[in-house]
Amino acid sequence: GAVVSQHPSWVICKSGTSVKIECRSLDFQATTMFWYRQFPKQSLMLMATSNEGSKATYEQGVEKDKFLINHASLTLSTLTVTSAHPEDSSFYICSARDTSGRALETQYFGPGTRLLVL
Amino acid sequence: RKEVEQDPGPFNVPEGATVAFNCTYSNSASQSFFWYRQDCRKEPKLLMSVYSSGNEDGRFTAQLNRASQYISLLIRDSKLSDSATYLCVLFSGGYNKLIFGAGTRLAVHP
């Protein structure tokens, strides 16, 4: 089955530093990847949609200059949390959509990255 | 109003029990519906799609009522391994994205 990896699986950083999270589709090509954030006991909230070779589309209320997304290839998207603050501590999950003609709603989720900002 | 509403639970049930979860959604244009399962500190995993005709997968039965904008999940003969959070999810074709409910927590005890 389709596999999506994320790296790192967890990260602890100091306030003010930047953190990069990678999302890779391992056995399929993904023109579209999605970045979600989940706070404890809350639902997954879509942050942005990342399209290969073009700018990401951000959801309302998500600062594009703070959450930098790059989708340079069909198998890799990165999310950089710039100048991270404690309130950015969360569970970040990516998902990827297979380009091979599957239904639009089919997404494969990565295992998530747990970020703790001190 | 939230787009997808679920009772957060927790539902505490003994092994072997039958338990039902409900979910309501506000956007009548929603196209596709799913139940996902999420274990603690893990990513969500697709459990099953939901169709108007109802569908069953082993001990799990899902039902969609478009007129009432209501989705249900029935779990029969609960196992300890069913303990997780169950997420009601819909696909909005207009917005081209999945929309997640906050989830209903299930705890199955011996």
PDB file of C-alpha atoms in Angstrom:
ATOM      1  CA  GLY A   1       0.000   0.000   0.000  1.00  0.00           C
ATOM      2  CA  ALA A   2       0.924   3.644  -0.330  1.00  0.00           C
ATOM      3  CA  VAL A   3       3.386   4.823   2.292  1.00  0.00           C
ATOM      4  CA  VAL A   4       4.109   8.329   3.474  1.00  0.00           C
ATOM      5  CA  SER A   5       6.994   9.089   5.805  1.00  0.00           C
ATOM      6  CA  GLN A   6       7.696  12.099   7.957  1.00  0.00           C
ATOM      7  CA  HIS A   7      10.922  13.240   9.490  1.00  0.00           C
ATOM      8  CA  PRO A   8      11.610  13.925  12.252  1.00  0.00           C
ATOM      9  CA  SER A   9       9.014  12.041  14.268  1.00  0.00           C
ATOM     10  CA  TRP A  10       9.506  14.403  17.171  1.00  0.00           C
ATOM     11  CA  VAL A  11      11.494  17.534  17.844  1.00  0.00           C
ATOM     12  CA  ILE A  12      12.164  19.739  20.822  1.00  0.00           C
ATOM     13  CA  CYS A  13      13.504  23.200  20.138  1.00  0.00           C
ATOM     14  CA  LYS A  14      14.048  26.525  21.807  1.00  0.00           C
ATOM     15  CA  SER A  15      11.715  29.427  21.231  1.00  0.00           C
ATOM     16  CA  GLY A  16      12.810  31.515  18.264  1.00  0.00           C
ATOM     17  CA  THR A  17      14.415  28.736  16.280  1.00  0.00           C
ATOM     18  CA  SER A  18      13.135  27.322  13.001  1.00  0.00           C
ATOM     19  CA  VAL A  19      12.149  23.722  12.483  1.00  0.00           C
ATOM     20  CA  LYS A  20      11.868  21.876   9.176  1.00  0.00           C
ATOM     21  CA  ILE A  21       9.625  18.852   8.767  1.00  0.00           C
ATOM     22  CA  GLU A  22       9.860  16.601   5.733  1.00  0.00           C
ATOM     23  CA  CYS A  23       7.046  14.611   4.181  1.00  0.00           C
ATOM     24  CA  ARG A  24       7.850  11.955   1.589  1.00  0.00           C
ATOM     25  CA  SER A  25       5.696   9.675  -0.500  1.00  0.00           C
ATOM     26  CA  LEU A  26       7.763   6.506  -0.683  1.00  0.00           C
ATOM     27  CA  ASP A  27       6.140   4.416  -3.383  1.00  0.00           C
ATOM     28  CA  PHE A  28       3.995   6.811  -5.368  1.00  0.00           C
ATOM     29  CA  GLN A  29       4.053  10.274  -6.839  1.00  0.00           C
ATOM     30  CA  ALA A  30       2.067  13.001  -5.158  1.00  0.00           C
ATOM     31  CA  THR A  31       1.295  16.238  -6.967  1.00  0.00           C
ATOM     32  CA  THR A  32      -0.647  17.361  -3.928  1.00  0.00           C
ATOM     33  CA  MET A  33       0.316  17.115  -0.278  1.00  0.00           C
ATOM     34  CA  PHE A  34      -1.523  18.467   2.705  1.00  0.00           C
ATOM     35  CA  TRP A  35      -0.249  19.766   6.030  1.00  0.00           C
ATOM     36  CA  TYR A  36      -2.411  19.425   9.123  1.00  0.00           C
ATOM     37  CA  ARG A  37      -1.978  20.449  12.722  1.00  0.00           C
ATOM     38  CA  GLN A  38      -3.654  18.798  15.673  1.00  0.00           C
ATOM     39  CA  PHE A  39      -3.765  20.154  19.208  1.00  0.00           C
ATOM     40  CA  PRO A  40      -4.619  17.806  22.098  1.00  0.00           C
ATOM     41  CA  LYS A  41      -8.210  16.566  22.036  1.00  0.00           C
ATOM     42  CA  GLN A  42      -8.969  18.599  18.934  1.00  0.00           C
ATOM     43  CA  SER A  43      -9.565  17.703  15.330  1.00  0.00           C
ATOM     44  CA  LEU A  44      -7.002  17.765  12.578  1.00  0.00           C
ATOM     45  CA  MET A  45      -6.996  21.214  11.066  1.00  0.00           C
ATOM     46  CA  LEU A  46      -5.794  21.699   7.533  1.00  0.00           C
ATOM     47  CA  MET A  47      -3.068  24.317   7.426  1.00  0.00           C
ATOM     48  CA  ALA A  48      -2.206  24.344   3.757  1.00  0.00           C
ATOM     49  CA  THR A  49      -2.351  22.476   0.495  1.00  0.00           C
ATOM     50  CA  SER A  50       0.955  22.002  -1.233  1.00  0.00           C
ATOM     51  CA  ASN A  51       1.114  21.533  -4.980  1.00  0.00           C
ATOM     52  CA  GLU A  52       4.278  20.382  -6.699  1.00  0.00           C
ATOM     53  CA  GLY A  53       5.971  23.197  -8.534  1.00  0.00           C
ATOM     54  CA  SER A  54       3.655  25.950  -7.359  1.00  0.00           C
ATOM     55  CA  LYS A  55       2.908  27.991  -4.278  1.00  0.00           C
ATOM     56  CA  ALA A  56       1.024  26.443  -1.425  1.00  0.00           C
ATOM     57  CA  THR A  57      -2.549  27.417  -0.667  1.00  0.00           C
ATOM     58  CA  TYR A  58      -2.986  28.373   2.967  1.00  0.00           C
ATOM     59  CA  GLU A  59      -6.145  28.071   5.008  1.00  0.00           C
ATOM     60  CA  GLN A  60      -7.635  31.133   6.584  1.00  0.00           C
ATOM     61  CA  GLY A  61      -5.779  32.184   9.699  1.00  0.00           C
ATOM     62  CA  VAL A  62      -2.552  30.345   8.865  1.00  0.00           C
ATOM     63  CA  GLU A  63       0.417  32.669   8.417  1.00  0.00           C
ATOM     64  CA  LYS A  64       2.227  31.790   5.225  1.00  0.00           C
ATOM     65  CA  ASP A  65       5.373  33.628   6.293  1.00  0.00           C
ATOM     66  CA  LYS A  66       5.537  31.641   9.493  1.00  0.00           C
ATOM     67  CA  PHE A  67       4.774  28.233   8.009  1.00  0.00           C
ATOM     68  CA  LEU A  68       6.872  27.940   4.876  1.00  0.00           C
ATOM     69  CA  ILE A  69       5.962  25.129   2.537  1.00  0.00           C
ATOM     70  CA  ASN A  70       8.064  23.841  -0.317  1.00  0.00           C
ATOM     71  CA  HIS A  71       6.964  21.083  -2.655  1.00  0.00           C
ATOM     72  CA  ALA A  72       9.886  20.836  -5.021  1.00  0.00           C
ATOM     73  CA  SER A  73       9.376  17.297  -6.247  1.00  0.00           C
ATOM     74  CA  LEU A  74       6.600  14.765  -6.683  1.00  0.00           C
ATOM     75  CA  THR A  75       7.729  12.860  -3.607  1.00  0.00           C
ATOM     76  CA  LEU A  76       8.783  15.551  -1.139  1.00  0.00           C
ATOM     77  CA  SER A  77       7.138  18.449   0.625  1.00  0.00           C
ATOM     78  CA  THR A  78       8.655  20.362   3.527  1.00  0.00           C
ATOM     79  CA  LEU A  79       7.073  22.509   6.212  1.00  0.00           C
ATOM     80  CA  THR A  80       9.302  24.984   8.027  1.00  0.00           C
ATOM     81  CA  VAL A  81       8.015  26.527  11.216  1.00  0.00           C
ATOM     82  CA  THR A  82       9.944  29.765  11.420  1.00  0.00           C
ATOM     83  CA  SER A  83      10.715  31.471  14.722  1.00  0.00           C
ATOM     84  CA  ALA A  84       8.809  28.839  16.619  1.00  0.00           C
ATOM     85  CA  HIS A  85       7.049  29.751  19.857  1.00  0.00           C
ATOM     86  CA  PRO A  86       5.531  27.574  22.572  1.00  0.00           C
ATOM     87  CA  GLU A  87       2.057  28.027  21.084  1.00  0.00           C
ATOM     88  CA  ASP A  88       3.314  26.303  17.924  1.00  0.00           C
ATOM     89  CA  SER A  89       3.808  23.113  19.912  1.00  0.00           C
ATOM     90  CA  SER A  90       1.518  20.610  18.275  1.00  0.00           C
ATOM     91  CA  PHE A  91       1.247  17.404  16.259  1.00  0.00           C
ATOM     92  CA  TYR A  92       1.950  18.128  12.593  1.00  0.00           C
ATOM     93  CA  ILE A  93       0.703  15.562  10.100  1.00  0.00           C
ATOM     94  CA  CYS A  94       1.142  15.491   6.355  1.00  0.00           C
ATOM     95  CA  SER A  95      -0.821  13.556   3.809  1.00  0.00           C
ATOM     96  CA  ALA A  96      -0.317  12.912   0.138  1.00  0.00           C
ATOM     97  CA  ARG A  97      -2.677  12.359  -2.726  1.00  0.00           C
ATOM     98  CA  ASP A  98      -1.731   9.757  -5.300  1.00  0.00           C
ATOM     99  CA  THR A  99      -1.617  11.111  -8.842  1.00  0.00           C
ATOM    100  CA  SER A 100      -2.527   7.811 -10.434  1.00  0.00           C
ATOM    101  CA  GLY A 101      -6.179   8.573 -10.937  1.00  0.00           C
ATOM    102  CA  ARG A 102      -7.568   7.596  -7.574  1.00  0.00           C
ATOM    103  CA  ALA A 103     -10.509   9.458  -6.128  1.00  0.00           C
ATOM    104  CA  LEU A 104      -9.713  12.964  -5.022  1.00  0.00           C
ATOM    105  CA  GLU A 105     -10.573  12.191  -1.438  1.00  0.00           C
ATOM    106  CA  THR A 106      -7.977   9.419  -1.147  1.00  0.00           C
ATOM    107  CA  GLN A 107      -5.110  10.654   0.993  1.00  0.00           C
ATOM    108  CA  TYR A 108      -2.323   8.733   2.644  1.00  0.00           C
ATOM    109  CA  PHE A 109      -1.180  10.086   5.983  1.00  0.00           C
ATOM    110  CA  GLY A 110       2.302  10.306   7.373  1.00  0.00           C
ATOM    111  CA  PRO A 111       2.987   9.205  10.953  1.00  0.00           C
ATOM    112  CA  GLY A 112       3.150  12.784  12.185  1.00  0.00           C
ATOM    113  CA  THR A 113       5.761  14.991  13.819  1.00  0.00           C
ATOM    114  CA  ARG A 114       5.399  16.042  17.402  1.00  0.00           C
ATOM    115  CA  LEU A 115       6.859  19.508  17.987  1.00  0.00           C
ATOM    116  CA  LEU A 116       7.579  20.898  21.419  1.00  0.00           C
ATOM    117  CA  VAL A 117       8.848  24.449  21.644  1.00  0.00           C
ATOM    118  CA  LEU A 118      10.360  25.413  24.975  1.00  0.00           C
TER     119      LEU A 118
ATOM    120  CA  ARG B   1     -21.355  26.041  13.911  1.00  0.00           C
ATOM    121  CA  LYS B   2     -18.677  23.425  13.297  1.00  0.00           C
ATOM    122  CA  GLU B   3     -18.776  21.703   9.936  1.00  0.00           C
ATOM    123  CA  VAL B   4     -18.577  18.283  11.541  1.00  0.00           C
ATOM    124  CA  GLU B   5     -19.867  17.612  15.049  1.00  0.00           C
ATOM    125  CA  GLN B   6     -19.230  14.548  17.147  1.00  0.00           C
ATOM    126  CA  ASP B   7     -19.855  13.593  20.753  1.00  0.00           C
ATOM    127  CA  PRO B   8     -16.338  13.590  22.235  1.00  0.00           C
ATOM    128  CA  GLY B   9     -17.134  10.783  24.659  1.00  0.00           C
ATOM    129  CA  PRO B  10     -15.419   8.932  26.144  1.00  0.00           C
ATOM    130  CA  PHE B  11     -17.533   5.859  25.645  1.00  0.00           C
ATOM    131  CA  ASN B  12     -16.453   3.265  28.191  1.00  0.00           C
ATOM    132  CA  VAL B  13     -17.780  -0.166  27.258  1.00  0.00           C
ATOM    133  CA  PRO B  14     -16.986  -3.754  28.218  1.00  0.00           C
ATOM    134  CA  GLU B  15     -15.598  -6.241  25.768  1.00  0.00           C
ATOM    135  CA  GLY B  16     -18.324  -7.729  23.624  1.00  0.00           C
ATOM    136  CA  ALA B  17     -20.586  -4.692  23.823  1.00  0.00           C
ATOM    137  CA  THR B  18     -22.169  -2.961  20.873  1.00  0.00           C
ATOM    138  CA  VAL B  19     -21.498   0.744  20.630  1.00  0.00           C
ATOM    139  CA  ALA B  20     -22.725   3.401  18.225  1.00  0.00           C
ATOM    140  CA  PHE B  21     -21.257   6.769  17.334  1.00  0.00           C
ATOM    141  CA  ASN B  22     -23.048   9.584  15.604  1.00  0.00           C
ATOM    142  CA  CYS B  23     -21.873  12.520  13.593  1.00  0.00           C
ATOM    143  CA  THR B  24     -23.671  15.455  12.020  1.00  0.00           C
ATOM    144  CA  TYR B  25     -22.424  17.766   9.305  1.00  0.00           C
ATOM    145  CA  SER B  26     -23.572  21.185   8.224  1.00  0.00           C
ATOM    146  CA  ASN B  27     -22.646  21.395   4.537  1.00  0.00           C
ATOM    147  CA  SER B  28     -25.270  19.655   2.457  1.00  0.00           C
ATOM    148  CA  ALA B  29     -22.933  19.795  -0.559  1.00  0.00           C
ATOM    149  CA  SER B  30     -20.458  17.419   1.074  1.00  0.00           C
ATOM    150  CA  GLN B  31     -19.732  14.611  -1.299  1.00  0.00           C
ATOM    151  CA  SER B  32     -18.047  11.728   0.439  1.00  0.00           C
ATOM    152  CA  PHE B  33     -17.955  10.514   3.988  1.00  0.00           C
ATOM    153  CA  PHE B  34     -15.576   8.387   5.991  1.00  0.00           C
ATOM    154  CA  TRP B  35     -14.785   7.055   9.405  1.00  0.00           C
ATOM    155  CA  TYR B  36     -11.141   7.192  10.409  1.00  0.00           C
ATOM    156  CA  ARG B  37      -9.547   5.689  13.466  1.00  0.00           C
ATOM    157  CA  GLN B  38      -6.803   7.481  15.370  1.00  0.00           C
ATOM    158  CA  ASP B  39      -4.761   5.871  18.096  1.00  0.00           C
ATOM    159  CA  CYS B  40      -3.068   7.995  20.729  1.00  0.00           C
ATOM    160  CA  ARG B  41      -0.163   9.985  19.268  1.00  0.00           C
ATOM    161  CA  LYS B  42      -0.588   8.380  15.860  1.00  0.00           C
ATOM    162  CA  GLU B  43      -1.835   9.466  12.480  1.00  0.00           C
ATOM    163  CA  PRO B  44      -5.469   8.833  11.465  1.00  0.00           C
ATOM    164  CA  LYS B  45      -6.150   5.691   9.462  1.00  0.00           C
ATOM    165  CA  LEU B  46      -9.084   5.090   7.190  1.00  0.00           C
ATOM    166  CA  LEU B  47     -11.549   2.672   8.747  1.00  0.00           C
ATOM    167  CA  MET B  48     -14.266   2.721   6.120  1.00  0.00           C
ATOM    168  CA  SER B  49     -16.152   4.827   3.661  1.00  0.00           C
ATOM    169  CA  VAL B  50     -19.802   5.599   4.307  1.00  0.00           C
ATOM    170  CA  TYR B  51     -22.529   5.155   1.717  1.00  0.00           C
ATOM    171  CA  SER B  52     -26.215   6.021   1.706  1.00  0.00           C
ATOM    172  CA  SER B  53     -27.071   2.381   1.255  1.00  0.00           C
ATOM    173  CA  GLY B  54     -25.116   1.531   4.372  1.00  0.00           C
ATOM    174  CA  ASN B  55     -22.037  -0.609   4.378  1.00  0.00           C
ATOM    175  CA  GLU B  56     -20.587  -3.243   6.601  1.00  0.00           C
ATOM    176  CA  ASP B  57     -17.058  -4.432   7.165  1.00  0.00           C
ATOM    177  CA  GLY B  58     -16.894  -7.261   9.638  1.00  0.00           C
ATOM    178  CA  ARG B  59     -18.000  -5.932  13.017  1.00  0.00           C
ATOM    179  CA  PHE B  60     -18.304  -2.376  11.714  1.00  0.00           C
ATOM    180  CA  THR B  61     -21.388  -0.899  10.067  1.00  0.00           C
ATOM    181  CA  ALA B  62     -21.600   2.632   8.727  1.00  0.00           C
ATOM    182  CA  GLN B  63     -24.664   4.520   7.629  1.00  0.00           C
ATOM    183  CA  LEU B  64     -25.280   7.852   5.951  1.00  0.00           C
ATOM    184  CA  ASN B  65     -28.518   9.813   6.040  1.00  0.00           C
ATOM    185  CA  ARG B  66     -28.145  12.714   3.627  1.00  0.00           C
ATOM    186  CA  ALA B  67     -31.575  14.159   4.396  1.00  0.00           C
ATOM    187  CA  SER B  68     -30.704  14.517   8.074  1.00  0.00           C
ATOM    188  CA  GLN B  69     -27.009  15.158   7.404  1.00  0.00           C
ATOM    189  CA  TYR B  70     -26.143  12.425   9.830  1.00  0.00           C
ATOM    190  CA  ILE B  71     -23.562   9.638   9.807  1.00  0.00           C
ATOM    191  CA  SER B  72     -23.281   6.703  12.151  1.00  0.00           C
ATOM    192  CA  LEU B  73     -20.808   3.973  13.008  1.00  0.00           C
ATOM    193  CA  LEU B  74     -21.825   0.797  14.807  1.00  0.00           C
ATOM    194  CA  ILE B  75     -19.254  -1.503  16.342  1.00  0.00           C
ATOM    195  CA  ARG B  76     -20.424  -4.943  17.386  1.00  0.00           C
ATOM    196  CA  ASP B  77     -18.642  -7.342  19.729  1.00  0.00           C
ATOM    197  CA  SER B  78     -16.162  -4.694  20.885  1.00  0.00           C
ATOM    198  CA  LYS B  79     -12.558  -5.765  21.341  1.00  0.00           C
ATOM    199  CA  LEU B  80      -9.918  -4.225  23.564  1.00  0.00           C
ATOM    200  CA  SER B  81      -8.064  -3.306  20.383  1.00  0.00           C
ATOM    201  CA  ASP B  82     -10.996  -1.147  19.276  1.00  0.00           C
ATOM    202  CA  SER B  83     -10.023   1.422  21.909  1.00  0.00           C
ATOM    203  CA  ALA B  84      -9.169   4.559  19.942  1.00  0.00           C
ATOM    204  CA  THR B  85     -10.619   7.843  18.784  1.00  0.00           C
ATOM    205  CA  TYR B  86     -13.018   7.593  15.862  1.00  0.00           C
ATOM    206  CA  LEU B  87     -13.044  10.528  13.498  1.00  0.00           C
ATOM    207  CA  CYS B  88     -15.964  11.440  11.293  1.00  0.00           C
ATOM    208  CA  VAL B  89     -14.576  12.879   8.068  1.00  0.00           C
ATOM    209  CA  LEU B  90     -16.156  14.342   4.995  1.00  0.00           C
ATOM    210  CA  PHE B  91     -14.755  15.351   1.655  1.00  0.00           C
ATOM    211  CA  SER B  92     -15.815  18.697   0.337  1.00  0.00           C
ATOM    212  CA  GLY B  93     -15.478  18.671  -3.416  1.00  0.00           C
ATOM    213  CA  GLY B  94     -16.050  22.386  -3.562  1.00  0.00           C
ATOM    214  CA  TYR B  95     -13.082  23.033  -1.319  1.00  0.00           C
ATOM    215  CA  ASN B  96     -11.207  19.940  -2.469  1.00  0.00           C
ATOM    216  CA  LYS B  97     -10.241  18.906   1.028  1.00  0.00           C
ATOM    217  CA  LEU B  98     -11.031  16.539   3.861  1.00  0.00           C
ATOM    218  CA  ILE B  99     -12.775  18.005   6.885  1.00  0.00           C
ATOM    219  CA  PHE B 100     -12.316  16.220  10.189  1.00  0.00           C
ATOM    220  CA  GLY B 101     -14.516  16.020  13.232  1.00  0.00           C
ATOM    221  CA  ALA B 102     -12.852  16.254  16.635  1.00  0.00           C
ATOM    222  CA  GLY B 103     -13.436  12.568  17.228  1.00  0.00           C
ATOM    223  CA  THR B 104     -15.225  10.299  19.665  1.00  0.00           C
ATOM    224  CA  ARG B 105     -13.086   8.437  22.133  1.00  0.00           C
ATOM    225  CA  LEU B 106     -13.824   4.771  22.769  1.00  0.00           C
ATOM    226  CA  ALA B 107     -12.365   2.812  25.667  1.00  0.00           C
ATOM    227  CA  VAL B 108     -13.098  -0.917  25.749  1.00  0.00           C
ATOM    228  CA  HIS B 109     -12.346  -2.575  29.066  1.00  0.00           C
ATOM    229  CA  PRO B 110     -12.082  -6.250  30.045  1.00  0.00           C
TER     230      PRO B 110
END
